[in-house]
Coordinates of C-alpha atoms in Angstrom, one line a residue:
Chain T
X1 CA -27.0 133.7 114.9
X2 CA -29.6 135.6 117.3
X3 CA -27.9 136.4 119.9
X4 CA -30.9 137.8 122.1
X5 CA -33.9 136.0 122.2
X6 CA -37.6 137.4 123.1
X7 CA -39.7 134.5 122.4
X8 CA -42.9 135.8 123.4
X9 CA -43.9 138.5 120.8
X10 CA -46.5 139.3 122.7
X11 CA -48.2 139.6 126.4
X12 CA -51.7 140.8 127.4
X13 CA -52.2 141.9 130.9
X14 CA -54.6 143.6 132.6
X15 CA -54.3 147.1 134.7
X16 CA -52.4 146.9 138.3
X17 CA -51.5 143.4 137.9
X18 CA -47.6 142.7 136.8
X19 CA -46.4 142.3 133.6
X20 CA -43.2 140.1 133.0
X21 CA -41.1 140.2 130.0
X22 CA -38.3 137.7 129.3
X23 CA -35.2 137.8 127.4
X24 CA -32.4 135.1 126.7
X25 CA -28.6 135.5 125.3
X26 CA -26.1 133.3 124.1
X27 CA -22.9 135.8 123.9
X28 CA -21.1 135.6 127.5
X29 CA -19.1 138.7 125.9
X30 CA -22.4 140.8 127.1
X31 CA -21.3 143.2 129.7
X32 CA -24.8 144.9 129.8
X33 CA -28.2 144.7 129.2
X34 CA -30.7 147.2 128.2
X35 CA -33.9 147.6 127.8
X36 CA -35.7 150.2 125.6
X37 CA -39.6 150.8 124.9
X38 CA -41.0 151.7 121.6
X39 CA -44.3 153.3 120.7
X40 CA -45.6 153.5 117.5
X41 CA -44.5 155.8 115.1
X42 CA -41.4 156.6 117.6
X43 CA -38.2 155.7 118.3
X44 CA -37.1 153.7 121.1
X45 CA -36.4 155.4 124.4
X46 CA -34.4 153.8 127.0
X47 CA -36.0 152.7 130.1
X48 CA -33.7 150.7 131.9
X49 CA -30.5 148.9 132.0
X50 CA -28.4 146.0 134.2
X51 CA -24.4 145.4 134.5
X52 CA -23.5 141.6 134.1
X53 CA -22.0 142.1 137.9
X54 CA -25.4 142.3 139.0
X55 CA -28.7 140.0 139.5
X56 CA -31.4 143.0 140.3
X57 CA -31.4 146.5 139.2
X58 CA -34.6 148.2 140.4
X59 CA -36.5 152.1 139.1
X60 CA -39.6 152.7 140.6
X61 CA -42.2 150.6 139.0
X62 CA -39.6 148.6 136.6
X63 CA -37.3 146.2 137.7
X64 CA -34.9 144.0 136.0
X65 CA -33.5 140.8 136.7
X66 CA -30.4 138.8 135.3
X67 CA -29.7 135.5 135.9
X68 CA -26.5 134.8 134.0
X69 CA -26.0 131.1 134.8
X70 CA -29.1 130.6 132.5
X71 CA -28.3 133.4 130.4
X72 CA -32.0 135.0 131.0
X73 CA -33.2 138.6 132.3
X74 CA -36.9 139.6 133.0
X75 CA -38.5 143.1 132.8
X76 CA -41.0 143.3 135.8
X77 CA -43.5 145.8 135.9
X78 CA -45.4 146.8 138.8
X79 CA -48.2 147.7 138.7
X80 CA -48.8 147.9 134.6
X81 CA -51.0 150.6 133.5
X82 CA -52.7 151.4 130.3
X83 CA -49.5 153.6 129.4
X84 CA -47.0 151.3 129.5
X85 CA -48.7 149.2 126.2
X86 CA -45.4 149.5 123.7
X87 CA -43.2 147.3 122.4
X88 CA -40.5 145.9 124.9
X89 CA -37.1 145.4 123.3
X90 CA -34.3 144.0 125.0
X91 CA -30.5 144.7 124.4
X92 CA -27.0 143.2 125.2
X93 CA -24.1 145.6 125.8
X94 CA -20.5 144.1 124.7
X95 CA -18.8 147.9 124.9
X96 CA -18.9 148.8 121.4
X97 CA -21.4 147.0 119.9
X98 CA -25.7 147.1 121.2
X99 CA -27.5 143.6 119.8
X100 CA -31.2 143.8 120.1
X101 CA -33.9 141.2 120.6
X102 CA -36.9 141.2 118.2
X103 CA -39.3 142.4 120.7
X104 CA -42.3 141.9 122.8
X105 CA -46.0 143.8 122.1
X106 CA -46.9 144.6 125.9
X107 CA -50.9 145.4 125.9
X108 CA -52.2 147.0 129.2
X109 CA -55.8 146.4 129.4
X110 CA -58.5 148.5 132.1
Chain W
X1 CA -31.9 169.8 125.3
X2 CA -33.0 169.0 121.9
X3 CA -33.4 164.7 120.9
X4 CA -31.9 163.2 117.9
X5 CA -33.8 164.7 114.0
X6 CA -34.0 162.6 111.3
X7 CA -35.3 163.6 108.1
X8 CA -37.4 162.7 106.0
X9 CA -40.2 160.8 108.3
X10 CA -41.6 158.7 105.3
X11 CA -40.2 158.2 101.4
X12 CA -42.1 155.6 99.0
X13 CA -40.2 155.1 96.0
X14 CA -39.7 152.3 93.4
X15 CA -36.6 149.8 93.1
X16 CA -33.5 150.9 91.8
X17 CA -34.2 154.2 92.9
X18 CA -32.0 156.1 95.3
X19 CA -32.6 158.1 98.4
X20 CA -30.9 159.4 100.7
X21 CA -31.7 159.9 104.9
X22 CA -30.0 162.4 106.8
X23 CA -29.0 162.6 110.8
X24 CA -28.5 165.6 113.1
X25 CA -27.2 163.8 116.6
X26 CA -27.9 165.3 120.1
X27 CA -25.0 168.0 120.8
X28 CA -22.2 166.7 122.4
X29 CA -22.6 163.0 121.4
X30 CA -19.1 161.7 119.7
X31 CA -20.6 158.4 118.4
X32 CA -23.6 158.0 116.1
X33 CA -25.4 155.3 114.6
X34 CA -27.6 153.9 111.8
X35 CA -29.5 150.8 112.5
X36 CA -32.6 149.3 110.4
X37 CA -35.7 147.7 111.5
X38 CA -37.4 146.0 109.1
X39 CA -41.1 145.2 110.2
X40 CA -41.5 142.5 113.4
X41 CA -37.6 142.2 113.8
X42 CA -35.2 144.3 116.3
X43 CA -33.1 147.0 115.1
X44 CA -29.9 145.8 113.6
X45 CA -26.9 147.7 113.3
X46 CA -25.6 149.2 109.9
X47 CA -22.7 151.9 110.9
X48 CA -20.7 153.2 113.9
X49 CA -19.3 156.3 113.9
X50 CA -17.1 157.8 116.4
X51 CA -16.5 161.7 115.7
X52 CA -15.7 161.2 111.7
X53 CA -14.4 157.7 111.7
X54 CA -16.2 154.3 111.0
X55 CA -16.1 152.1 114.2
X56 CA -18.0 149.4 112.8
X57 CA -19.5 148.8 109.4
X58 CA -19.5 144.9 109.4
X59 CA -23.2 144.7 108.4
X60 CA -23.8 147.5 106.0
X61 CA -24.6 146.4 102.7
X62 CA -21.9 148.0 100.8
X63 CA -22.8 147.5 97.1
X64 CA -25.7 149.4 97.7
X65 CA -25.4 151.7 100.8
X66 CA -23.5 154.3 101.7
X67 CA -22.6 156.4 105.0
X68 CA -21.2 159.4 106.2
X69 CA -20.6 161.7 109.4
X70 CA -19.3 165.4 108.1
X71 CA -17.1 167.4 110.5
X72 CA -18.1 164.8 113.2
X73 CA -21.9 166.0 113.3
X74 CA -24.4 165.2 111.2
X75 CA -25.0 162.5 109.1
X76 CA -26.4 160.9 106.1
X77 CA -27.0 157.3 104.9
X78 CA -27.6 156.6 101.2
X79 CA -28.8 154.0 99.4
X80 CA -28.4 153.4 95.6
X81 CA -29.9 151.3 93.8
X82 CA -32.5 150.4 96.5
X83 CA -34.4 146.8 96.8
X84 CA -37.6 145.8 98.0
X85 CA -36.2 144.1 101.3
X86 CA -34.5 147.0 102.1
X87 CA -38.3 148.9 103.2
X88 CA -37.8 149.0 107.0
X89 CA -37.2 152.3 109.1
X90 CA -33.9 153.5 109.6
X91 CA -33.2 154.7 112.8
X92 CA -30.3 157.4 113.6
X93 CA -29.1 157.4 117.0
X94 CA -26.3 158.7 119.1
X95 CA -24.6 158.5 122.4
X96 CA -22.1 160.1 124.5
X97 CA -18.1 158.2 124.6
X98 CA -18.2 157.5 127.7
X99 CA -21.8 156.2 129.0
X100 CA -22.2 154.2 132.7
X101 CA -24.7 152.0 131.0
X102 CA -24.5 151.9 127.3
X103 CA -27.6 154.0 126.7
X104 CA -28.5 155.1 123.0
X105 CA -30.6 158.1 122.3
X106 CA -32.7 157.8 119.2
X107 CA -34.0 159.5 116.9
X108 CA -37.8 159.2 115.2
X109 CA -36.9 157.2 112.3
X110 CA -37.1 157.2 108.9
X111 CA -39.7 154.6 107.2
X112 CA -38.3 153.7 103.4
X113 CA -41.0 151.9 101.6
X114 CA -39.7 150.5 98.1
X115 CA -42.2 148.9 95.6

């Protein structure tokens, strides 16, 4: 049973425009959600996160948002840039236990 | 303040072979864990540890690996004899008890290739 979904492995975009990334869950036990970036070769680095009490969690250029009626969050990014091209995984939080999506390749092109 | 070290980076060796990956957690940090990620797939979790006890082992394959945390520091996660689906990288990570937001810090990772 995956219990975080990132159906989109990946997502081309171009410089200074916005990049979206999208996430769904299916365990209401989630109390937060996470995201982390990966470069190659690295391990994952956190980058942002959301509590389940909230719809909109914002740091500079990234924000997230959390719809938990549909059970969906989104990664914005604005504006993309060349050094933001990593992989995009996304995380649900019960308390003791971090489930991770499979992952979206984000490619930031000039 | 110095990140989570993993060691060794990279190990090739052939099935039912052992080998053995070890885990020195950022200072401070109570609770560590192992996770794999096996190509295209998210990391999953193999072992929990807070200070020298197992939190959660409910996915660790235990016929064939094995984990420990000595004196509540570092770690090390063995696997004996190994398999071909078990090539992935193994990542070590660790966070502190208490955390607003859940965050994990990770360490490099440690790609096992088996042939």
């Amino acid at each position: 049973d995956q219990q975080v979904k990132q159906n989109s492995p990946s997502l081309s975009v171009q410089e200074g425009r916005i990049s979206i990334l999208n996430c769904d869950y299916t365990n209401s036990m989630f109390d937060y959600f996470l995201w982390y970036k990966k470069y190659p070769a690295e391990g994952p680095t956190f980058l942002i996160s959301i509590s389940s009490i909230k719809d909109k969690n914002e740091d500079g250029r990234f924000t997230v948002f959390l719809n938990k009626s549909a059970k969906h969050l989104s990664l914005h990014i604005v504006p993309s840039q060349p050094g933001d091209s990593a992989v995009y995984f996304c995380a649900g939080d019960t308390g003791s236990k971090l489930t991770f999506g499979t992952g979206t390749r984000l490619q930031v092109t000039l | 303040e110095a990140g989570v070290a993993q060691s060794p980076r990279y190990k090739i060796i052939e099935k039912r072979q052992s080998v053995a990956f070890w885990c020195n957690p950022i200072s401070g940090h109570a609770t560590l864990y192992w996770y794999q990620q096996i190509l295209g797939q998210g990391p999953k979790l193999l072992i929990q540890f807070q200070n020298n006890g197992v939190v959660d082992d409910s996915q660790l394959p235990k016929d064939r690996f094995s984990a420990e945390r000595l004196k509540g520091v570092d770690s090390t996660l063995k696997i004996q004899p190994a398999k071909l689906e078990d090539s992935a990288v193994y990542l070590c990570a660790s966070s502190l008890v208490l955390s607003d937001t859940g965050e994990l810090f990770f360490g490099e990772g440690s790609r096992l290739t088996v042939l």
